[in-house]
Tab-separated table of C-alpha atoms in Angstrom:
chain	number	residue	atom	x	y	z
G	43	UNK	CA	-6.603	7.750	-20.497
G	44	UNK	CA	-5.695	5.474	-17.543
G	45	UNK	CA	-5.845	6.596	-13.969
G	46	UNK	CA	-3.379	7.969	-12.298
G	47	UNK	CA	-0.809	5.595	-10.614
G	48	UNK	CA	-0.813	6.570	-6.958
G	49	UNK	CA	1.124	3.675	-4.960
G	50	UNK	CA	4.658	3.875	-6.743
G	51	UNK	CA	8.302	2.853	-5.436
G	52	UNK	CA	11.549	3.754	-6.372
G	53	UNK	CA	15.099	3.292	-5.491
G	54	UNK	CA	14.218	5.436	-2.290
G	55	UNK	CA	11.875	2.670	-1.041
G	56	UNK	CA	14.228	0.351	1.177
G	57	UNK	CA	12.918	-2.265	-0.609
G	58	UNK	CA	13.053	-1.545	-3.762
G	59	UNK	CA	16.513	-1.068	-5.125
G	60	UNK	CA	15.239	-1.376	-9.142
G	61	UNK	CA	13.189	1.457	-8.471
G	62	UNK	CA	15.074	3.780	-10.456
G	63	UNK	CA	12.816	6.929	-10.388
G	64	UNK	CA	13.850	8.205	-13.580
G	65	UNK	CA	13.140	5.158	-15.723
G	66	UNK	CA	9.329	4.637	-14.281
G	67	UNK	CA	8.953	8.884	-15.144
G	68	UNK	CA	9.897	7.958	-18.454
G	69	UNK	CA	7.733	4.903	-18.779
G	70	UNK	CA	4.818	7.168	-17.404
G	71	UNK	CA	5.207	9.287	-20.032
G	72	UNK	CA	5.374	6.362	-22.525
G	73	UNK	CA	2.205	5.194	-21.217
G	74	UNK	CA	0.310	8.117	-21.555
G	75	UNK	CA	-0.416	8.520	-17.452
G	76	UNK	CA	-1.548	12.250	-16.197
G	77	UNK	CA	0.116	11.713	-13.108
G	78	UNK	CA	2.045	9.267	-10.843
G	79	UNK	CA	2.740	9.738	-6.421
G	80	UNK	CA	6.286	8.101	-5.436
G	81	UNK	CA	4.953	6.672	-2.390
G	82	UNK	CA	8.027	5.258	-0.441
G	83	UNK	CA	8.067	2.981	2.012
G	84	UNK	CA	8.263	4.191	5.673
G	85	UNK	CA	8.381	2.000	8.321
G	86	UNK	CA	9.978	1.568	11.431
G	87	UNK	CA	8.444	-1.688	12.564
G	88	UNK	CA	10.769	-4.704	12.980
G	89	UNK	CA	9.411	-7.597	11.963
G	90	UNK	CA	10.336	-11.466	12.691
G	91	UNK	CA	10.821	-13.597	9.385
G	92	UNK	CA	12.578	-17.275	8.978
G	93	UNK	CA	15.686	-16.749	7.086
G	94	UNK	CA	15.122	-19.029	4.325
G	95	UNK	CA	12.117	-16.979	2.962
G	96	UNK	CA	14.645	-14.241	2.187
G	97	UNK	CA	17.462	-16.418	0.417
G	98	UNK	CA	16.048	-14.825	-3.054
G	99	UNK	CA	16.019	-11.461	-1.694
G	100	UNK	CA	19.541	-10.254	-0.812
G	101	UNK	CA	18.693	-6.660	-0.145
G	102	UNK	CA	16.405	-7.940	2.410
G	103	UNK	CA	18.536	-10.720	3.781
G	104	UNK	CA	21.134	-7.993	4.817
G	105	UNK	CA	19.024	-6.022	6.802
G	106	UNK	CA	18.054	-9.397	9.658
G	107	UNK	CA	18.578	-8.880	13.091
G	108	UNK	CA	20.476	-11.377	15.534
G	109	UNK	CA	16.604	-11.871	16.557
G	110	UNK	CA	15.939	-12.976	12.459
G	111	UNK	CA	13.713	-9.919	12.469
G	112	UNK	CA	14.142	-7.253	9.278
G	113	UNK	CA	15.040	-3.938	10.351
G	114	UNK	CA	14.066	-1.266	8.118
G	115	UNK	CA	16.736	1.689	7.644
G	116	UNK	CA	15.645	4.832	7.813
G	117	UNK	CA	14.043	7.252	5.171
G	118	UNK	CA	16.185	9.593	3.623
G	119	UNK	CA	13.439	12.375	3.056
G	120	UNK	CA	15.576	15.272	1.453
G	121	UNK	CA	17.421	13.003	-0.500
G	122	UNK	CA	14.015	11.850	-2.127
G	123	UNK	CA	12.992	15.436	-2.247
G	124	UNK	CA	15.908	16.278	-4.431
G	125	UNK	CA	15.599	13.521	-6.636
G	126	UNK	CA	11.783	14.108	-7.204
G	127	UNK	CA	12.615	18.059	-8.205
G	128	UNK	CA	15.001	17.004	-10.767
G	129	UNK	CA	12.568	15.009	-12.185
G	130	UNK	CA	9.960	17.626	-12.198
G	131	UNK	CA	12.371	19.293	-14.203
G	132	UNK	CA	13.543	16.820	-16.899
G	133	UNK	CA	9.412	15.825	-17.228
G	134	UNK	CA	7.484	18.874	-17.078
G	135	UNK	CA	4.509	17.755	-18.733
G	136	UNK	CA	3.723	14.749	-16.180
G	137	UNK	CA	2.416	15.796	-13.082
G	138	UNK	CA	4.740	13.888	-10.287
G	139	UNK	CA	3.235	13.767	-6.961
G	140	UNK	CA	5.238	13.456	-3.864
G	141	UNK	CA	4.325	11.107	-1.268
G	142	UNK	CA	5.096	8.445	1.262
G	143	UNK	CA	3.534	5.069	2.365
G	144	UNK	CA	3.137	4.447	6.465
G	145	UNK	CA	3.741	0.977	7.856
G	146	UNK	CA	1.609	0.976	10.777
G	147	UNK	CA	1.304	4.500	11.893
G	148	UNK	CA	-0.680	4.348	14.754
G	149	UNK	CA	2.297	1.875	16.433
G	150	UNK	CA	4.898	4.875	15.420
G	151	UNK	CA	3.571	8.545	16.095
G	152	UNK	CA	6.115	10.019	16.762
G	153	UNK	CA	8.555	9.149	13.745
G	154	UNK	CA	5.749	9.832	11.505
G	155	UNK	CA	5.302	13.563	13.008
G	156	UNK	CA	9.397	13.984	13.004
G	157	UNK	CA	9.389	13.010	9.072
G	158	UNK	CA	6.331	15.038	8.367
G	159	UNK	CA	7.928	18.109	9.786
G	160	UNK	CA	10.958	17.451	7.362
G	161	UNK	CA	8.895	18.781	3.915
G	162	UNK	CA	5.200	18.984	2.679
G	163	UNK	CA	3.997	14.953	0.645
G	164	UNK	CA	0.942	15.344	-1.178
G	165	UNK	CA	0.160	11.746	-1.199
G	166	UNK	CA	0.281	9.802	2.084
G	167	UNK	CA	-0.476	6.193	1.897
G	168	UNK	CA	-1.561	4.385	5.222
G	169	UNK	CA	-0.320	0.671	5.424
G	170	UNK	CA	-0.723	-2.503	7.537
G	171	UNK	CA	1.897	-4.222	6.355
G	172	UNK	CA	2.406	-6.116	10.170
G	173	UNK	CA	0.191	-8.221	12.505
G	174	UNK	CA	1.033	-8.452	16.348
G	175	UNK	CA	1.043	-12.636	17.332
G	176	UNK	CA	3.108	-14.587	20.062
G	177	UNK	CA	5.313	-11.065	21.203
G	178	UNK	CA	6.314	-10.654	17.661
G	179	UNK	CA	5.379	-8.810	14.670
G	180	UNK	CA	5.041	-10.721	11.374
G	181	UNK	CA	4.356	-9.931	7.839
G	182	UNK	CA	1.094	-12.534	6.334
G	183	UNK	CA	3.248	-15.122	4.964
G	184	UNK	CA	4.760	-15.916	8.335
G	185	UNK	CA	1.550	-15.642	10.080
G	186	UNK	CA	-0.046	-18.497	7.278
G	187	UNK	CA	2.803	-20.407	8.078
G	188	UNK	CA	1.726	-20.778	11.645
G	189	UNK	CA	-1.754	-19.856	11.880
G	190	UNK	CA	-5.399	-21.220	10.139
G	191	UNK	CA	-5.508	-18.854	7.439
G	192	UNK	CA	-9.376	-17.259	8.582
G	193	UNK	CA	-7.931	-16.637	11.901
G	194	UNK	CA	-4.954	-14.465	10.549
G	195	UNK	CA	-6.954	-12.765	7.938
G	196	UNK	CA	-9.632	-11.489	10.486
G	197	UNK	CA	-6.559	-10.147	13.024
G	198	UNK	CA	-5.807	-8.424	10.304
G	199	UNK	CA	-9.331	-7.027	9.087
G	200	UNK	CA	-9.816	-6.160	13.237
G	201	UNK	CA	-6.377	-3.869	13.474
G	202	UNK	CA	-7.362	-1.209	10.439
G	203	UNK	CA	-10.261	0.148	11.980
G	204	UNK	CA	-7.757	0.832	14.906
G	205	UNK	CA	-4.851	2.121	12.451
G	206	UNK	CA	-7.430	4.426	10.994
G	207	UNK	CA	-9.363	5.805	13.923
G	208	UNK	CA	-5.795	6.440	15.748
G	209	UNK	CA	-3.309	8.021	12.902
G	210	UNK	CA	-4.846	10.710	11.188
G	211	UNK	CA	-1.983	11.519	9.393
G	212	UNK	CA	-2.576	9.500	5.990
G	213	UNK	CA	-5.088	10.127	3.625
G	214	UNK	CA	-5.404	6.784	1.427
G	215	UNK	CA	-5.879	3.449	2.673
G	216	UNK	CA	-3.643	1.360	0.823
G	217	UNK	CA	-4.287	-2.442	0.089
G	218	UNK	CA	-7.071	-3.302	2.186
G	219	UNK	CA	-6.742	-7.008	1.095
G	220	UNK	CA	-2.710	-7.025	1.438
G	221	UNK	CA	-3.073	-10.491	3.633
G	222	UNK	CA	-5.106	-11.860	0.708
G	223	UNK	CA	-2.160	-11.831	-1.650
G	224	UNK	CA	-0.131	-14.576	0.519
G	225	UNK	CA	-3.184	-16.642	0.810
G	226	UNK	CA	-1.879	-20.366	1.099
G	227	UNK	CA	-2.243	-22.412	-2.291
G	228	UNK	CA	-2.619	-25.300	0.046
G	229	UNK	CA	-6.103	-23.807	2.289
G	230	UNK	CA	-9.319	-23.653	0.616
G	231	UNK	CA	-9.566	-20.922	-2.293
G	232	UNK	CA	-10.383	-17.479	-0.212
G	233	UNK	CA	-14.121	-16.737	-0.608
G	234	UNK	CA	-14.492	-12.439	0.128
G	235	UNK	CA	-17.903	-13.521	1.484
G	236	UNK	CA	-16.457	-15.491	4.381
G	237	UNK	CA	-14.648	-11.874	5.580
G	238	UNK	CA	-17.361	-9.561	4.338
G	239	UNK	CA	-18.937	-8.304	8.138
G	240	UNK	CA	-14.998	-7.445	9.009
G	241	UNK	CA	-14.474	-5.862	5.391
G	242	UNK	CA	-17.523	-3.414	5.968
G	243	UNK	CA	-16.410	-2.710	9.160
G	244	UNK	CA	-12.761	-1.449	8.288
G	245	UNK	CA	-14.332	0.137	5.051
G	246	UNK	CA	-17.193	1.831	7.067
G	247	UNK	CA	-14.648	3.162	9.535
G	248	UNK	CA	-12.593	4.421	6.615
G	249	UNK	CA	-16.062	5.988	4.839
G	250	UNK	CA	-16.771	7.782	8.105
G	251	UNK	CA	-13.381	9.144	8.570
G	252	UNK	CA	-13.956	10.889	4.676
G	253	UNK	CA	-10.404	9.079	3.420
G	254	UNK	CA	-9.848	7.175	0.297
G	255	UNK	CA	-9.262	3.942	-0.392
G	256	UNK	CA	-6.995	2.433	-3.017
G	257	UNK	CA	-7.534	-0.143	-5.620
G	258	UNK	CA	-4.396	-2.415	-5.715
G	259	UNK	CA	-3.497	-3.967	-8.841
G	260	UNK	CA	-0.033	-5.862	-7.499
G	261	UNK	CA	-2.655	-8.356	-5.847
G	262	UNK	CA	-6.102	-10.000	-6.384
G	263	UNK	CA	-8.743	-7.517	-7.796
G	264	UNK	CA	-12.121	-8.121	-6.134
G	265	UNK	CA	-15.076	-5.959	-7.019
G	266	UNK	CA	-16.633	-7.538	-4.156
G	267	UNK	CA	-14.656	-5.173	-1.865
G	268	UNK	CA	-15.538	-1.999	-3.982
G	269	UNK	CA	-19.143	-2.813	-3.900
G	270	UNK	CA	-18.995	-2.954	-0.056
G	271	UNK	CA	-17.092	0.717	0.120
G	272	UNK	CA	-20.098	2.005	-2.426
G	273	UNK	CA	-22.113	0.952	0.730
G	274	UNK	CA	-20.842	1.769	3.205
G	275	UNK	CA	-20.429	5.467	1.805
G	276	UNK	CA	-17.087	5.622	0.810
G	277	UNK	CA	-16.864	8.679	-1.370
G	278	UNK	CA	-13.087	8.039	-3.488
G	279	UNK	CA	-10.846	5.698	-5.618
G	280	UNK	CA	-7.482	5.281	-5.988
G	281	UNK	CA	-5.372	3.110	-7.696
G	282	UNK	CA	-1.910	1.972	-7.368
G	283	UNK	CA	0.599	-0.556	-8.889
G	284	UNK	CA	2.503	-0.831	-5.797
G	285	UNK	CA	5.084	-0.717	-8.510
G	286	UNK	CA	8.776	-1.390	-7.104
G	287	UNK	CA	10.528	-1.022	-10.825
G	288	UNK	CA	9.588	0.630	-14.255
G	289	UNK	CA	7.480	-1.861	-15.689
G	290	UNK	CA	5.308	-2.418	-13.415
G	291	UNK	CA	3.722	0.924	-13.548
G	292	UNK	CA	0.302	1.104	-14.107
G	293	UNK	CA	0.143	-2.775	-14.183
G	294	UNK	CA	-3.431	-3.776	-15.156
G	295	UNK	CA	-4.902	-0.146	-15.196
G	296	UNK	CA	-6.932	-0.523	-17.710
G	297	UNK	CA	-8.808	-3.578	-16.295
G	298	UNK	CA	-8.775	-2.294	-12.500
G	299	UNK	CA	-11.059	1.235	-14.191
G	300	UNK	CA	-13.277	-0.973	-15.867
G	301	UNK	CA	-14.263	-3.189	-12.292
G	302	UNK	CA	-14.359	0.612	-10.394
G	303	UNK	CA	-16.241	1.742	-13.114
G	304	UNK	CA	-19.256	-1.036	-13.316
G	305	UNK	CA	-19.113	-0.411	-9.255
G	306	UNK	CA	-20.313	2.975	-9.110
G	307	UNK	CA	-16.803	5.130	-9.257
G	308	UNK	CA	-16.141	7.765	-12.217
G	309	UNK	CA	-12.964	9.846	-12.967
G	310	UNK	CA	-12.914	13.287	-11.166
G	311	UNK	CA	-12.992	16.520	-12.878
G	312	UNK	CA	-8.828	16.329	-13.513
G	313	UNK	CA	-7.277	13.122	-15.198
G	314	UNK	CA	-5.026	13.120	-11.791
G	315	UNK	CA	-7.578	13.422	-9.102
G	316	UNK	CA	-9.343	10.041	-7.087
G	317	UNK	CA	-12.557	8.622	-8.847
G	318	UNK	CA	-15.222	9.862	-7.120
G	319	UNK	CA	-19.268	8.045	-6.691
């Protein structure tokens, strides 16, 4: 049985209008998955882009400032509440978690606690999806654009320990190495080694806070990273898909338990809890 998919998007993610929350319930079921968390996207930071990276994203394009920065809309919680009970109803047998994922709680208290008032989510993700450079706030690929590639992926590395020391609210670290997936074709091939002292140190910080981190499948896998949480104490798995339409749920599952597996991690008691050590 594969693990349960527990980094999912639908058409209530902002960004992900081929969601379609139905469809992926019915491809969970297809695929034999105990369980899957709609984790949608919540963020409130505004974030500086060039234009022309968005021309094959409308949905995006639409939302740019006059400052060319993408402004998130806002999260309609009981909407995605509703949605998520009617497909409780039409799936019974598949567990469906609720959920949301952060961007960069610890800049944005105080929305977080006014949406977490609004209804109970089982699953909340923690994300850095944004780095602070030059007054603005930029998503990875900007920052490569402009920056040595080390440089940007060790600003990134130093801000998580902050993010998790300072927003308790999340439970689940989600893509530790999200920089790592915009990684310029053009720089020399990213060696894990080269980052490790800052990787132990977010992952330690994460071990001693007793949270989770996730194995994402959307990017690179690197067992290299789940060795270092074995070290450094970290005590739970996850996986996610970071799936934003039906078939990509559960993308590379099977592959993803194998490398937890041979790194220490074993399924938990339930077929929808985090592997534990």
């Amino acid at each position: 049985m594969l693990p349960t998919d527990g980094h999912v998007h639908s058409e209530w993610s902002w960004d992900a209008p081929h969601g379609a929350m139905e469809e992926t319930c019915a491809q969970a079921v297809a695929l034999g998955l105990p369980a899957i968390a709609f984790t949608e996207h919540v963020d409130h930071t505004k974030w500086t882009v060039e234009p022309a990276e968005l021309d094959p994203f409308p949905h995006l394009k639409k939302l740019l400032d006059a400052d060319d920065r993408v402004v998130p809309p806002r999260f309609d919680a009981l909407g995605y509440l509703e949605s998520l009970d009617r497909c409780r109803h039409r799936f019974p047998d598949l567990r469906i978690i609720s959920g949301v994922e952060l961007g960069e709680p610890h800049r944005h208290r105080d929305q977080v606690a006014r949406l977490l008032a609004v209804g109970e989510f089982e699953r909340i993700l923690g994300s850095l999806h944004t780095i602070p450079w030059a007054d603005k706030a930029s998503e990875p690929p900007f920052h490569f654009r402009h920056r040595p590639p080390g440089e940007v992926l060790r600003d990134y590395l130093a801000e998580l320990p902050t993010m998790i020391t300072t927003a308790a609210e999340f439970g689940v670290l989600a893509h530790i190495d999200y920089a790592v997936r915009y990684w310029p074709a053009d720089a020399e091939p990213f060696d894990p080694y080269a980052f490790e002292d800052e990787f132990r140190h977010a992952l330690r910080t994460l071990a001693d806070s007793g949270r989770v981190l996730e194995v994402n499948t959307r990017g690179p896998r690197n067992p290299d990273i789940v060795r270092w949480w074995y070290d450094e104490g970290g005590q739970a798995v996850g996986f996610g898909s970071d799936a934003h339409q039906p078939t990509g749920l559960a993308f590379e599952f099977a592959e993803a338990a194998a490398m937890v597996e041979a790194q220490g991690f074993r399924p938990g008691r339930h077929p929808y809890e985090f592997w534990v050590r």
